[in-house]
Amino acid sequence: MRAAAVLAMTVLVVLAGCGGSVGSDGTSPSTATPTSTSAGTTGAATARTTTPPSTPAHDGFDDPATDRLGWEAGYWYDEPLDVTASDGLNRSERRAVVARTMARVERVRGLEFESRVPVEVVDRETYLADENVTATAWDEVVWEALLLIGEDESVESTFESFYGASVQGSYAPSEDRIVVVSESSQPTLDRRTLAHELVHALQDQHYESIFDRANLTRDERLARQGLIEGDAGYVEDLYEKRCDGEWSCLPRPSGGPGASLDGEMGVYVAVYHPYSDGPAFVDHLRDRGGWTAVNAAYAAPPTSSAAVIHPERYPDWSPESVRIPDRSASNWSRFDRSPPGTTVGEASLFATVWANGGTETFHLQRPARPHRTYNYTHPTTTGWVGDRLVPYRSATGATGYVLRIEWATAGDAAAFDIAYRDLLRTRRGAERREGDVLVVPAGPYADAFRVERNGTTVTVVNAPSVEALDAVHD
């Protein structure tokens, strides 16, 4: 699906969609996900040629004897179409637009579609009727631990508020089907949405296993999404640049109503990372070794959001494995997961710091690389090398967690330790208690926090009360 990368101080307009289970990574396991549609950012496409040298030119628009790269279902990538978009697209016009878009995606990406991809156009009401966003108690603890969704909200309602109401399109790998939402009473196809989702279909046909996210941590899922969405977003950028020059393209329809995220911008920042930094990651790979290097990444995808934020680290750098021994009392237990807990990663910790006032608000809007929408690089979180978050629950249903983070240097750990304590005090109203304990007395994060630093390690223990801290993690 697609999202307009427009970040305002009080309102965030999201043109995106997601169905199925949200999960602790904030993404659906069965659908594609948002991409930037903003114009005028440093994410503009480069002028470098995108056609593989081995692709022969064609003479006229006659159908080839056999399938060719840049030709699909009777249409060449540069073939003019006799369609009228202003009054909507009828069935035959939609088939022609989809076929030529597939040919163009092939031409840009250098990969051949193995089969046609069904594309369904539905109105928003129909799409919303099929939306199903679910979350578990585990997800609630993870998002609370990130200080992004408090106890006064649910993960489901938060994601429904800005996903369900503003979907533009999605691809379901399990169904090999694209759904595009039309805001008009007449069926329309947004060329960027269609091109983006067709890249997902191309990925599914060539690299099906990339969509398998079972048993991955939150950070591993974000990293894999960085490749998936980065490839689609990067091709979308290149596609759009050609529409500004050598290609004749259909006009883009007006966008949907979007969704107001007043107070939920931190969640958006946490979820949007693959769509912001993924295209820059793919651009870096392609600069280093062409599309061959991008294709090779599907066999060994990045394993941390840090590798997507800092693409020069890939593939030689790997995060450290962090474990947390179970020191809970008999009336507290870990959620039933093996291995216990998850890894939240650099991108999510950046969202925590940014959303809670730990960095200048407009830092996010100063991307440092081409093809990058936002800036997730910050001194407070750049030194991340690994973490583990383990949620706990008591026999009475109360919840807590232990978050342990490893940093590259003691200075990096100290910087995060200071920033984290400050944001608890200034943004959440925490009061200092004896030792390393802080207490948030009221509000959606009303809990006790023990924040300790030991060399390069920062450990945060959370519980409903000061007395329960040792019961969660002695």
Short mmCIF file of C-alpha atoms in Angstrom, two decimals:
data_model
loop_
_atom_site.label_atom_id
_atom_site.label_comp_id
_atom_site.label_asym_id
_atom_site.label_seq_id
_atom_site.Cartn_x
_atom_site.Cartn_y
_atom_site.Cartn_z
CA MET A 1 0.00 0.00 0.00
CA ARG A 2 0.96 3.64 -0.24
CA ALA A 3 1.34 6.56 2.17
CA ALA A 4 1.91 10.22 1.54
CA ALA A 5 5.00 11.15 3.52
CA VAL A 6 3.59 14.40 4.86
CA LEU A 7 4.55 15.09 8.45
CA ALA A 8 2.97 18.12 10.12
CA MET A 9 3.25 19.35 13.67
CA THR A 10 -0.30 18.35 14.58
CA VAL A 11 -1.78 16.43 11.67
CA LEU A 12 -0.26 13.63 9.64
CA VAL A 13 -1.93 12.78 6.34
CA VAL A 14 -1.53 9.11 5.56
CA LEU A 15 -2.53 7.71 2.20
CA ALA A 16 -1.91 4.07 2.99
CA GLY A 17 -3.59 0.82 3.85
CA CYS A 18 -3.03 -2.39 5.72
CA GLY A 19 -5.22 -5.38 6.41
CA GLY A 20 -4.93 -8.40 8.62
CA SER A 21 -3.08 -8.75 11.89
CA VAL A 22 -1.08 -5.69 12.88
CA GLY A 23 1.55 -7.44 14.96
CA SER A 24 4.25 -5.82 17.06
CA ASP A 25 5.92 -4.50 13.92
CA GLY A 26 2.83 -2.57 12.96
CA THR A 27 2.50 -4.31 9.62
CA SER A 28 0.24 -6.88 8.10
CA PRO A 29 1.79 -10.25 7.24
CA SER A 30 -0.53 -10.66 4.26
CA THR A 31 -0.46 -7.35 2.42
CA ALA A 32 1.92 -4.89 0.90
CA THR A 33 2.63 -1.64 2.68
CA PRO A 34 2.97 2.19 2.35
CA THR A 35 5.26 4.13 0.06
CA SER A 36 6.09 7.79 -0.24
CA THR A 37 4.08 9.89 -2.66
CA SER A 38 5.43 13.26 -1.67
CA ALA A 39 7.02 15.46 -4.30
CA GLY A 40 9.99 17.74 -4.11
CA THR A 41 11.97 15.73 -1.57
CA THR A 42 15.56 14.58 -1.85
CA GLY A 43 14.08 11.22 -2.77
CA ALA A 44 13.78 12.27 -6.42
CA ALA A 45 14.96 9.68 -8.94
CA THR A 46 18.33 9.94 -10.60
CA ALA A 47 18.83 10.30 -14.35
CA ARG A 48 20.82 7.07 -14.63
CA THR A 49 19.62 4.63 -17.27
CA THR A 50 17.44 1.83 -15.91
CA THR A 51 17.26 -0.48 -18.92
CA PRO A 52 19.50 -3.57 -18.81
CA PRO A 53 22.10 -3.42 -21.61
CA SER A 54 20.99 -6.85 -22.84
CA THR A 55 17.42 -5.68 -23.54
CA PRO A 56 16.99 -5.36 -27.32
CA ALA A 57 15.04 -2.47 -28.79
CA HIS A 58 11.79 -3.15 -30.64
CA ASP A 59 10.67 -1.91 -34.03
CA GLY A 60 7.07 -0.71 -34.00
CA PHE A 61 4.41 -2.08 -31.68
CA ASP A 62 3.80 -5.48 -33.21
CA ASP A 63 3.63 -8.32 -30.72
CA PRO A 64 6.88 -10.31 -30.47
CA ALA A 65 7.04 -14.00 -31.32
CA THR A 66 7.93 -14.78 -27.69
CA ASP A 67 7.57 -12.87 -24.44
CA ARG A 68 10.05 -10.02 -24.16
CA LEU A 69 11.23 -7.78 -21.34
CA GLY A 70 9.24 -4.57 -21.75
CA TRP A 71 6.24 -6.24 -23.40
CA GLU A 72 3.24 -7.69 -21.60
CA ALA A 73 -0.16 -8.95 -22.75
CA GLY A 74 -0.09 -7.18 -26.09
CA TYR A 75 1.49 -3.88 -25.03
CA TRP A 76 5.01 -2.48 -25.23
CA TYR A 77 6.33 -0.24 -22.45
CA ASP A 78 6.35 2.84 -24.74
CA GLU A 79 3.18 2.04 -26.66
CA PRO A 80 0.48 4.78 -26.65
CA LEU A 81 -2.91 3.84 -25.19
CA ASP A 82 -6.30 4.82 -26.50
CA VAL A 83 -7.96 5.38 -23.14
CA THR A 84 -9.82 8.26 -21.54
CA ALA A 85 -9.02 8.57 -17.85
CA SER A 86 -11.21 11.60 -17.09
CA ASP A 87 -14.45 9.59 -17.08
CA GLY A 88 -12.98 6.53 -15.36
CA LEU A 89 -11.53 3.41 -16.91
CA ASN A 90 -13.75 0.64 -18.22
CA ARG A 91 -12.66 -2.99 -18.01
CA SER A 92 -10.79 -3.09 -21.33
CA GLU A 93 -9.07 0.22 -20.58
CA ARG A 94 -7.97 -1.05 -17.16
CA ARG A 95 -6.54 -4.20 -18.74
CA ALA A 96 -4.56 -2.08 -21.19
CA VAL A 97 -3.25 0.23 -18.46
CA VAL A 98 -2.24 -2.72 -16.26
CA ALA A 99 -0.51 -4.52 -19.14
CA ARG A 100 1.50 -1.44 -20.19
CA THR A 101 2.39 -0.68 -16.57
CA MET A 102 3.65 -4.24 -16.15
CA ALA A 103 5.78 -3.78 -19.28
CA ARG A 104 7.16 -0.53 -17.90
CA VAL A 105 7.95 -2.02 -14.51
CA GLU A 106 9.81 -4.82 -16.32
CA ARG A 107 11.72 -2.28 -18.38
CA VAL A 108 12.77 -0.27 -15.31
CA ARG A 109 13.48 -3.20 -12.99
CA GLY A 110 15.01 -5.63 -15.50
CA LEU A 111 12.89 -8.59 -14.35
CA GLU A 112 10.28 -10.42 -16.40
CA PHE A 113 6.77 -11.06 -15.08
CA GLU A 114 6.12 -14.79 -15.11
CA SER A 115 2.33 -14.39 -15.22
CA ARG A 116 -0.38 -11.74 -15.32
CA VAL A 117 -1.35 -10.11 -12.03
CA PRO A 118 -5.05 -9.63 -11.30
CA VAL A 119 -5.84 -6.02 -10.40
CA GLU A 120 -9.14 -5.17 -8.75
CA VAL A 121 -10.44 -1.61 -8.38
CA VAL A 122 -12.83 -1.04 -5.48
CA ASP A 123 -14.36 1.97 -3.81
CA ARG A 124 -13.36 2.89 -0.27
CA GLU A 125 -16.52 1.58 1.32
CA THR A 126 -15.99 -1.85 -0.22
CA TYR A 127 -12.37 -1.92 0.88
CA LEU A 128 -13.22 -0.92 4.45
CA ALA A 129 -15.81 -3.67 4.66
CA ASP A 130 -13.03 -6.20 4.08
CA GLU A 131 -10.53 -4.58 6.47
CA ASN A 132 -9.61 -6.63 9.53
CA VAL A 133 -6.99 -5.23 11.89
CA THR A 134 -6.17 -7.37 14.92
CA ALA A 135 -3.58 -7.21 17.69
CA THR A 136 -2.71 -9.26 20.78
CA ALA A 137 -1.85 -8.50 24.40
CA TRP A 138 1.79 -9.06 23.39
CA ASP A 139 1.50 -6.25 20.82
CA GLU A 140 0.00 -3.93 23.40
CA VAL A 141 3.02 -4.38 25.70
CA VAL A 142 5.54 -3.93 22.87
CA TRP A 143 4.02 -0.64 21.71
CA GLU A 144 3.69 0.58 25.29
CA ALA A 145 7.36 -0.24 25.89
CA LEU A 146 8.23 1.98 22.92
CA LEU A 147 6.25 4.78 24.65
CA LEU A 148 4.16 5.15 21.50
CA ILE A 149 0.77 3.62 22.40
CA GLY A 150 -0.25 3.99 26.02
CA GLU A 151 -2.68 2.05 28.17
CA ASP A 152 -5.52 4.43 27.27
CA GLU A 153 -5.49 3.24 23.64
CA SER A 154 -5.45 -0.05 21.80
CA VAL A 155 -3.06 -1.04 19.06
CA GLU A 156 -5.98 -2.11 16.87
CA SER A 157 -7.84 1.19 17.07
CA THR A 158 -4.63 3.18 16.56
CA PHE A 159 -3.80 1.40 13.31
CA GLU A 160 -7.38 1.39 12.11
CA SER A 161 -7.47 5.17 12.50
CA PHE A 162 -4.84 5.84 9.88
CA TYR A 163 -4.69 2.66 7.81
CA GLY A 164 -8.25 1.61 7.14
CA ALA A 165 -9.60 5.03 6.27
CA SER A 166 -6.88 5.98 3.81
CA VAL A 167 -5.84 2.96 1.78
CA GLN A 168 -4.72 3.53 -1.81
CA GLY A 169 -3.71 0.03 -2.75
CA SER A 170 -2.34 -3.30 -1.49
CA TYR A 171 -0.86 -6.55 -2.71
CA ALA A 172 -1.58 -9.88 -1.04
CA PRO A 173 1.24 -12.42 -1.66
CA SER A 174 -0.98 -15.28 -0.55
CA GLU A 175 -3.53 -14.37 -3.22
CA ASP A 176 -1.23 -12.91 -5.90
CA ARG A 177 -3.72 -10.07 -6.29
CA ILE A 178 -3.57 -6.27 -6.25
CA VAL A 179 -6.41 -4.16 -4.90
CA VAL A 180 -6.48 -0.46 -5.80
CA VAL A 181 -8.89 1.89 -4.05
CA SER A 182 -10.58 4.50 -6.23
CA GLU A 183 -11.81 7.69 -4.59
CA SER A 184 -13.84 8.57 -7.67
CA SER A 185 -17.29 7.21 -8.44
CA GLN A 186 -15.66 5.96 -11.65
CA PRO A 187 -12.88 3.32 -11.48
CA THR A 188 -9.44 4.97 -11.66
CA LEU A 189 -5.87 3.75 -11.33
CA ASP A 190 -3.12 5.84 -9.82
CA ARG A 191 0.00 5.11 -11.88
CA ARG A 192 2.37 5.27 -8.90
CA THR A 193 0.21 3.02 -6.74
CA LEU A 194 -0.15 0.50 -9.55
CA ALA A 195 3.57 0.50 -10.40
CA HIS A 196 4.52 0.09 -6.74
CA GLU A 197 2.18 -2.82 -6.11
CA LEU A 198 3.23 -4.49 -9.37
CA VAL A 199 6.81 -4.50 -8.07
CA HIS A 200 5.53 -6.47 -5.06
CA ALA A 201 3.92 -8.96 -7.45
CA LEU A 202 7.23 -9.19 -9.34
CA GLN A 203 9.05 -9.83 -6.05
CA ASP A 204 6.56 -12.56 -5.20
CA GLN A 205 7.07 -14.26 -8.56
CA HIS A 206 10.88 -14.21 -8.35
CA TYR A 207 11.63 -14.15 -4.61
CA GLU A 208 8.57 -15.63 -2.91
CA SER A 209 10.37 -16.48 0.33
CA ILE A 210 11.07 -12.80 1.07
CA PHE A 211 7.47 -12.46 2.27
CA ASP A 212 7.91 -15.20 4.87
CA ARG A 213 8.23 -13.29 8.14
CA ALA A 214 7.48 -16.08 10.58
CA ASN A 215 9.72 -16.20 13.65
CA LEU A 216 11.32 -12.84 12.87
CA THR A 217 11.73 -10.12 15.48
CA ARG A 218 10.16 -6.71 14.99
CA ASP A 219 13.49 -5.30 13.85
CA GLU A 220 14.15 -8.16 11.44
CA ARG A 221 10.73 -7.60 9.91
CA LEU A 222 11.37 -3.89 9.48
CA ALA A 223 14.73 -4.67 7.88
CA ARG A 224 13.19 -7.14 5.44
CA GLN A 225 10.50 -4.61 4.66
CA GLY A 226 13.27 -2.13 3.97
CA LEU A 227 14.32 -4.31 1.03
CA ILE A 228 10.77 -5.15 -0.09
CA GLU A 229 9.38 -1.62 0.12
CA GLY A 230 12.70 -0.07 -0.81
CA ASP A 231 12.78 -1.91 -4.13
CA ALA A 232 9.16 -0.99 -4.88
CA GLY A 233 9.62 2.63 -3.82
CA TYR A 234 12.85 3.01 -5.76
CA VAL A 235 11.32 1.62 -8.96
CA GLU A 236 8.31 3.87 -8.37
CA ASP A 237 10.64 6.89 -8.26
CA LEU A 238 12.39 5.85 -11.48
CA TYR A 239 9.04 5.14 -13.12
CA GLU A 240 7.70 8.56 -12.20
CA LYS A 241 10.80 10.29 -13.51
CA ARG A 242 10.21 8.74 -16.90
CA CYS A 243 6.63 9.99 -16.78
CA ASP A 244 8.12 13.47 -16.45
CA GLY A 245 10.21 12.91 -19.59
CA GLU A 246 10.28 10.17 -22.19
CA TRP A 247 7.02 8.37 -21.39
CA SER A 248 3.45 9.46 -21.96
CA CYS A 249 1.59 8.68 -18.74
CA LEU A 250 -1.99 8.93 -17.58
CA PRO A 251 -2.70 11.84 -15.22
CA ARG A 252 -2.81 10.93 -11.56
CA PRO A 253 -6.21 11.07 -9.82
CA SER A 254 -6.64 13.21 -6.75
CA GLY A 255 -5.74 11.54 -3.45
CA GLY A 256 -8.06 10.30 -0.75
CA PRO A 257 -9.09 12.06 2.44
CA GLY A 258 -6.17 10.76 4.47
CA ALA A 259 -6.26 10.28 8.21
CA SER A 260 -5.53 12.63 11.07
CA LEU A 261 -2.87 11.29 13.41
CA ASP A 262 -2.92 14.01 15.99
CA GLY A 263 -0.99 12.47 18.89
CA GLU A 264 -0.04 9.33 16.94
CA MET A 265 2.80 10.65 14.81
CA GLY A 266 5.36 8.55 16.67
CA VAL A 267 3.55 5.37 15.62
CA TYR A 268 3.66 6.53 12.02
CA VAL A 269 7.37 7.27 12.27
CA ALA A 270 8.00 3.79 13.69
CA VAL A 271 6.00 2.08 10.93
CA TYR A 272 7.12 4.26 8.03
CA HIS A 273 10.84 3.59 8.28
CA PRO A 274 11.08 0.91 5.52
CA TYR A 275 9.33 3.24 3.07
CA SER A 276 11.54 6.18 3.97
CA ASP A 277 14.97 4.54 4.06
CA GLY A 278 14.32 1.44 1.97
CA PRO A 279 14.61 3.19 -1.43
CA ALA A 280 17.94 4.76 -0.37
CA PHE A 281 19.14 1.32 0.74
CA VAL A 282 18.28 -0.15 -2.67
CA ASP A 283 19.87 2.84 -4.43
CA HIS A 284 23.06 2.18 -2.45
CA LEU A 285 23.06 -1.50 -3.49
CA ARG A 286 22.50 -0.59 -7.12
CA ASP A 287 25.28 1.98 -7.05
CA ARG A 288 27.58 -0.72 -5.71
CA GLY A 289 26.67 -3.55 -8.08
CA GLY A 290 23.71 -2.73 -10.31
CA TRP A 291 20.45 -4.65 -10.23
CA THR A 292 22.52 -7.82 -9.73
CA ALA A 293 23.43 -6.60 -6.23
CA VAL A 294 19.78 -5.79 -5.48
CA ASN A 295 18.67 -9.23 -6.67
CA ALA A 296 21.35 -10.90 -4.55
CA ALA A 297 20.03 -9.16 -1.44
CA TYR A 298 16.84 -11.23 -1.62
CA ALA A 299 18.91 -14.32 -0.81
CA ALA A 300 20.49 -12.56 2.19
CA PRO A 301 18.17 -9.73 3.26
CA PRO A 302 19.22 -7.18 5.90
CA THR A 303 18.59 -8.36 9.46
CA SER A 304 18.28 -5.02 11.24
CA SER A 305 16.79 -1.60 10.59
CA ALA A 306 20.27 -0.25 11.38
CA ALA A 307 21.55 -1.83 8.15
CA VAL A 308 18.82 -0.02 6.21
CA ILE A 309 19.49 3.30 7.98
CA HIS A 310 23.23 2.87 7.38
CA PRO A 311 23.40 0.88 4.10
CA GLU A 312 27.20 1.00 4.05
CA ARG A 313 27.09 -1.56 6.89
CA TYR A 314 25.33 -4.17 4.76
CA PRO A 315 26.13 -7.05 4.36
CA ASP A 316 29.22 -7.28 6.57
CA TRP A 317 27.77 -5.89 9.81
CA SER A 318 25.37 -7.80 12.05
CA PRO A 319 23.71 -6.76 15.31
CA GLU A 320 24.74 -8.36 18.57
CA SER A 321 22.56 -11.04 20.09
CA VAL A 322 21.13 -9.86 23.43
CA ARG A 323 19.52 -12.15 25.97
CA ILE A 324 17.75 -11.41 29.23
CA PRO A 325 17.84 -14.05 31.99
CA ASP A 326 14.48 -14.69 33.62
CA ARG A 327 14.65 -13.32 37.16
CA SER A 328 10.91 -12.91 37.74
CA ALA A 329 8.98 -13.91 40.85
CA SER A 330 6.64 -16.88 40.79
CA ASN A 331 3.57 -14.71 40.19
CA TRP A 332 5.10 -13.12 37.06
CA SER A 333 5.91 -14.91 33.81
CA ARG A 334 7.11 -14.17 30.31
CA PHE A 335 4.64 -14.28 27.47
CA ASP A 336 4.79 -17.70 25.86
CA ARG A 337 7.28 -17.16 23.03
CA SER A 338 10.38 -19.00 21.93
CA PRO A 339 12.86 -17.49 22.03
CA PRO A 340 11.37 -15.08 24.54
CA GLY A 341 10.91 -11.45 23.59
CA THR A 342 11.71 -9.52 20.45
CA THR A 343 14.23 -6.98 19.14
CA VAL A 344 12.89 -3.47 18.53
CA GLY A 345 15.95 -2.01 16.77
CA GLU A 346 17.43 1.37 15.96
CA ALA A 347 14.52 2.68 13.87
CA SER A 348 11.94 1.98 16.58
CA LEU A 349 14.13 3.47 19.31
CA PHE A 350 14.58 6.56 17.15
CA ALA A 351 10.78 6.82 16.91
CA THR A 352 10.57 6.56 20.70
CA VAL A 353 13.12 9.33 21.20
CA TRP A 354 11.65 11.57 18.49
CA ALA A 355 8.01 11.17 19.54
CA ASN A 356 8.79 11.87 23.20
CA GLY A 357 10.75 15.06 22.66
CA GLY A 358 14.23 13.54 22.82
CA THR A 359 15.30 15.31 19.64
CA GLU A 360 14.35 18.41 17.71
CA THR A 361 10.98 17.92 16.00
CA PHE A 362 12.17 18.92 12.55
CA HIS A 363 15.24 16.68 12.65
CA LEU A 364 13.13 13.98 10.99
CA GLN A 365 12.43 16.18 7.99
CA ARG A 366 16.09 16.64 7.04
CA PRO A 367 17.00 13.49 5.08
CA ALA A 368 20.71 13.11 4.38
CA ARG A 369 20.53 10.77 1.35
CA PRO A 370 18.85 10.79 -2.06
CA HIS A 371 15.72 8.61 -2.27
CA ARG A 372 15.20 9.00 1.49
CA THR A 373 12.06 10.72 2.77
CA TYR A 374 12.96 11.21 6.44
CA ASN A 375 16.08 11.21 8.59
CA TYR A 376 16.25 8.34 11.09
CA THR A 377 19.92 8.94 11.88
CA HIS A 378 20.49 10.63 15.24
CA PRO A 379 23.41 10.65 17.73
CA THR A 380 21.17 9.27 20.50
CA THR A 381 20.39 6.05 18.62
CA THR A 382 23.11 5.63 15.97
CA GLY A 383 25.33 3.68 18.39
CA TRP A 384 22.75 0.87 18.71
CA VAL A 385 24.22 -2.60 18.21
CA GLY A 386 21.50 -4.86 19.64
CA ASP A 387 18.61 -5.17 22.08
CA ARG A 388 16.00 -7.46 23.54
CA LEU A 389 12.52 -6.63 24.81
CA VAL A 390 10.76 -9.25 26.96
CA PRO A 391 7.14 -8.58 28.00
CA TYR A 392 5.84 -10.03 31.28
CA ARG A 393 2.43 -10.51 32.83
CA SER A 394 1.32 -11.31 36.35
CA ALA A 395 -1.13 -13.86 37.63
CA THR A 396 -3.66 -11.04 38.00
CA GLY A 397 -3.25 -9.80 34.43
CA ALA A 398 -0.92 -6.85 35.04
CA THR A 399 1.92 -6.35 32.54
CA GLY A 400 5.51 -5.18 32.60
CA TYR A 401 8.65 -5.63 30.54
CA VAL A 402 12.43 -5.70 30.47
CA LEU A 403 14.26 -3.85 27.69
CA ARG A 404 18.02 -4.36 27.43
CA ILE A 405 20.00 -2.41 24.82
CA GLU A 406 23.63 -2.85 23.80
CA TRP A 407 25.57 0.14 22.48
CA ALA A 408 28.82 0.44 20.54
CA THR A 409 30.54 2.46 23.27
CA ALA A 410 29.98 3.45 26.88
CA GLY A 411 29.46 7.00 25.60
CA ASP A 412 26.64 5.85 23.31
CA ALA A 413 25.02 4.03 26.23
CA ALA A 414 25.35 7.07 28.49
CA ALA A 415 23.81 9.33 25.83
CA PHE A 416 20.75 7.10 25.49
CA ASP A 417 20.49 6.61 29.27
CA ILE A 418 20.39 10.38 29.79
CA ALA A 419 17.97 10.98 26.91
CA TYR A 420 15.62 8.23 28.07
CA ARG A 421 15.47 9.51 31.64
CA ASP A 422 14.91 13.05 30.37
CA LEU A 423 12.02 12.09 28.12
CA LEU A 424 10.37 10.15 30.97
CA ARG A 425 10.59 13.24 33.15
CA THR A 426 9.78 15.97 30.65
CA ARG A 427 7.26 14.23 28.41
CA ARG A 428 5.70 11.68 30.75
CA GLY A 429 5.97 13.50 34.07
CA ALA A 430 8.15 10.92 35.81
CA GLU A 431 9.30 11.58 39.38
CA ARG A 432 12.67 10.46 40.69
CA ARG A 433 12.67 7.85 43.43
CA GLU A 434 15.46 6.08 45.29
CA GLY A 435 18.31 4.73 43.15
CA ASP A 436 17.65 4.35 39.45
CA VAL A 437 13.85 4.31 39.79
CA LEU A 438 11.46 6.77 38.18
CA VAL A 439 7.68 6.75 38.59
CA VAL A 440 5.13 8.16 36.15
CA PRO A 441 2.28 8.92 38.56
CA ALA A 442 -0.57 9.39 36.07
CA GLY A 443 -1.52 9.12 32.42
CA PRO A 444 -1.31 6.35 29.82
CA TYR A 445 2.22 5.36 30.91
CA ALA A 446 1.60 5.44 34.68
CA ASP A 447 4.14 2.86 35.86
CA ALA A 448 7.44 2.43 37.66
CA PHE A 449 10.69 2.37 35.64
CA ARG A 450 14.13 1.22 36.74
CA VAL A 451 16.77 2.52 34.32
CA GLU A 452 20.31 1.20 34.82
CA ARG A 453 23.50 1.56 32.80
CA ASN A 454 26.42 -0.83 33.09
CA GLY A 455 29.21 -0.02 30.64
CA THR A 456 27.74 -0.34 27.16
CA THR A 457 24.44 -1.81 28.39
CA VAL A 458 21.25 0.04 29.32
CA THR A 459 18.49 -1.97 30.99
CA VAL A 460 14.94 -0.68 31.52
CA VAL A 461 12.60 -2.62 33.82
CA ASN A 462 8.91 -1.64 33.85
CA ALA A 463 6.21 -2.66 36.32
CA PRO A 464 2.89 -1.29 37.64
CA SER A 465 4.54 -0.22 40.91
CA VAL A 466 7.93 0.25 42.52
CA GLU A 467 7.36 -2.84 44.64
CA ALA A 468 6.69 -4.93 41.52
CA LEU A 469 9.95 -4.00 39.77
CA ASP A 470 11.92 -6.74 41.47
CA ALA A 471 9.09 -9.19 40.88
CA VAL A 472 9.43 -8.59 37.11
CA HIS A 473 13.24 -8.63 37.09
CA ASP A 474 15.14 -8.94 40.35
#
